[in-house]
PDB file of C-alpha atoms in Angstrom:
ATOM      1  CA  MET A   1      99.861  75.669  59.335  1.00 90.00           C
ATOM      2  CA  LEU A   2      98.468  76.961  62.888  1.00 93.00           C
ATOM      3  CA  THR A   3      98.260  75.156  65.885  1.00 93.00           C
ATOM      4  CA  GLN A   4      95.183  75.202  68.398  1.00 92.00           C
ATOM      5  CA  ASN A   5      94.566  73.058  71.735  1.00 87.00           C
ATOM      6  CA  LEU A   6      90.838  72.460  72.495  1.00 85.00           C
ATOM      7  CA  GLY A   7      91.951  73.157  77.052  1.00 80.00           C
ATOM      8  CA  TYR A   8      95.033  73.477  78.748  1.00 85.00           C
ATOM      9  CA  PRO A   9      95.139  70.594  82.336  1.00 88.00           C
ATOM     10  CA  ARG A  10      93.963  73.722  84.973  1.00 89.00           C
ATOM     11  CA  ILE A  11      95.106  71.836  88.140  1.00 92.00           C
ATOM     12  CA  GLY A  12      99.068  72.570  87.930  1.00 93.00           C
ATOM     13  CA  SER A  13     101.784  70.816  87.140  1.00 91.00           C
ATOM     14  CA  HIS A  14     102.203  70.371  90.748  1.00 94.00           C
ATOM     15  CA  ARG A  15      98.195  69.781  91.514  1.00 95.00           C
ATOM     16  CA  GLU A  16      98.275  73.118  93.317  1.00 96.00           C
ATOM     17  CA  LEU A  17      94.390  74.299  92.290  1.00 96.00           C
ATOM     18  CA  LYS A  18      93.773  70.884  94.495  1.00 95.00           C
ATOM     19  CA  LYS A  19      95.747  71.515  97.210  1.00 97.00           C
ATOM     20  CA  ILE A  20      94.488  75.747  97.712  1.00 96.00           C
ATOM     21  CA  CYS A  21      91.464  74.448  97.159  1.00 95.00           C
ATOM     22  CA  GLU A  22      90.865  71.999  99.994  1.00 96.00           C
ATOM     23  CA  ASN A  23      93.238  74.290 102.505  1.00 97.00           C
ATOM     24  CA  TYR A  24      90.520  77.261 101.641  1.00 95.00           C
ATOM     25  CA  TRP A  25      87.574  74.691 102.631  1.00 92.00           C
ATOM     26  CA  ALA A  26      89.449  73.530 105.966  1.00 96.00           C
ATOM     27  CA  ASP A  27      89.678  77.483 106.145  1.00 95.00           C
ATOM     28  CA  LYS A  28      93.740  77.134 106.279  1.00 98.00           C
ATOM     29  CA  THR A  29      93.921  79.642 103.927  1.00 96.00           C
ATOM     30  CA  GLY A  30      92.604  82.836 101.894  1.00 95.00           C
ATOM     31  CA  TYR A  31      90.340  83.745  99.398  1.00 92.00           C
ATOM     32  CA  LYS A  32      93.104  85.684  98.211  1.00 96.00           C
ATOM     33  CA  ASN A  33      96.071  82.792  97.884  1.00 97.00           C
ATOM     34  CA  VAL A  34      93.002  81.085  96.290  1.00 96.00           C
ATOM     35  CA  LEU A  35      92.825  83.739  93.527  1.00 96.00           C
ATOM     36  CA  GLN A  36      97.381  83.513  93.191  1.00 97.00           C
ATOM     37  CA  VAL A  37      97.620  80.101  92.702  1.00 97.00           C
ATOM     38  CA  GLY A  38      94.261  80.172  89.834  1.00 96.00           C
ATOM     39  CA  LYS A  39      97.064  83.302  88.547  1.00 96.00           C
ATOM     40  CA  ASN A  40      99.567  82.219  88.806  1.00 97.00           C
ATOM     41  CA  ILE A  41      98.492  78.418  87.334  1.00 96.00           C
ATOM     42  CA  ARG A  42      97.008  80.313  84.106  1.00 94.00           C
ATOM     43  CA  GLN A  43     100.675  82.043  83.422  1.00 95.00           C
ATOM     44  CA  GLU A  44     101.902  79.418  84.249  1.00 95.00           C
ATOM     45  CA  ASN A  45      99.858  77.270  81.553  1.00 93.00           C
ATOM     46  CA  TRP A  46      99.808  80.012  78.472  1.00 93.00           C
ATOM     47  CA  GLN A  47     103.809  80.482  79.277  1.00 95.00           C
ATOM     48  CA  LEU A  48     103.754  76.790  78.662  1.00 94.00           C
ATOM     49  CA  GLN A  49     101.923  76.927  75.301  1.00 94.00           C
ATOM     50  CA  LYS A  50     103.562  79.477  74.090  1.00 94.00           C
ATOM     51  CA  GLU A  51     107.343  78.349  74.318  1.00 96.00           C
ATOM     52  CA  VAL A  52     106.162  74.874  72.187  1.00 94.00           C
ATOM     53  CA  GLU A  53     104.541  77.625  69.589  1.00 94.00           C
ATOM     54  CA  VAL A  54     101.084  76.938  69.936  1.00 94.00           C
ATOM     55  CA  ASP A  55      99.157  80.076  67.841  1.00 95.00           C
ATOM     56  CA  VAL A  56      95.770  80.311  69.055  1.00 93.00           C
ATOM     57  CA  ILE A  57      96.520  79.259  73.556  1.00 91.00           C
ATOM     58  CA  PRO A  58      92.580  78.648  74.305  1.00 86.00           C
ATOM     59  CA  SER A  59      91.236  81.776  77.305  1.00 84.00           C
ATOM     60  CA  ASN A  60      88.717  82.307  79.661  1.00 83.00           C
ATOM     61  CA  ASP A  61      88.196  77.729  80.103  1.00 85.00           C
ATOM     62  CA  PHE A  62      89.674  78.678  84.012  1.00 88.00           C
ATOM     63  CA  SER A  63      87.225  76.721  86.739  1.00 91.00           C
ATOM     64  CA  PHE A  64      88.354  76.790  90.179  1.00 90.00           C
ATOM     65  CA  TYR A  65      85.932  73.697  90.867  1.00 88.00           C
ATOM     66  CA  ASP A  66      83.729  72.569  88.992  1.00 88.00           C
ATOM     67  CA  GLN A  67      83.178  74.313  84.604  1.00 88.00           C
ATOM     68  CA  VAL A  68      79.345  73.612  84.045  1.00 90.00           C
ATOM     69  CA  LEU A  69      78.429  75.212  88.047  1.00 86.00           C
ATOM     70  CA  ASP A  70      80.669  78.240  87.039  1.00 86.00           C
ATOM     71  CA  HIS A  71      78.518  78.443  84.074  1.00 88.00           C
ATOM     72  CA  SER A  72      74.889  77.681  85.791  1.00 88.00           C
ATOM     73  CA  LEU A  73      75.930  81.170  87.142  1.00 83.00           C
ATOM     74  CA  THR A  74      77.304  82.552  84.189  1.00 86.00           C
ATOM     75  CA  PHE A  75      73.238  82.506  82.559  1.00 90.00           C
ATOM     76  CA  GLY A  76      71.365  82.835  85.971  1.00 87.00           C
ATOM     77  CA  ALA A  77      70.389  79.021  86.330  1.00 89.00           C
ATOM     78  CA  ILE A  78      70.891  78.703  89.612  1.00 84.00           C
ATOM     79  CA  PRO A  79      67.654  78.619  91.130  1.00 86.00           C
ATOM     80  CA  LYS A  80      67.378  81.313  94.000  1.00 82.00           C
ATOM     81  CA  ARG A  81      66.321  79.495  96.651  1.00 81.00           C
ATOM     82  CA  TYR A  82      70.287  78.379  96.661  1.00 79.00           C
ATOM     83  CA  ASN A  83      71.112  83.121  96.640  1.00 73.00           C
ATOM     84  CA  GLU A  84      72.372  82.291  99.973  1.00 74.00           C
ATOM     85  CA  VAL A  85      74.451  79.334  99.918  1.00 70.00           C
ATOM     86  CA  ILE A  86      76.015  80.758  96.993  1.00 65.00           C
ATOM     87  CA  LEU A  87      76.494  84.137  98.592  1.00 65.00           C
ATOM     88  CA  ARG A  88      77.594  82.980 102.053  1.00 66.00           C
ATOM     89  CA  LYS A  89      81.311  83.079 101.897  1.00 58.00           C
ATOM     90  CA  GLY A  90      81.697  86.439 100.006  1.00 56.00           C
ATOM     91  CA  ASN A  91      81.854  84.578  96.507  1.00 53.00           C
TER      92      ASN A  91
END
């Protein structure tokens, strides 16, 4: 029988994602550091699931903050009047 799950907590074992996002919003760290923390969390999550022999590990389920907002951006569902806000920091 194959084992799988529908998602995995994305905040990190020590709440790293929350901390790095708060530091980024306070201009205490850069965008590259945020990306690196996200990468580390994803790698740790995948490794932990592999170690407990989850057969079908979910992917492409990571969000730095808001999954609904991420999907809205992906599908172009954000009104054009907000483009300036979205692009202001080059995100």
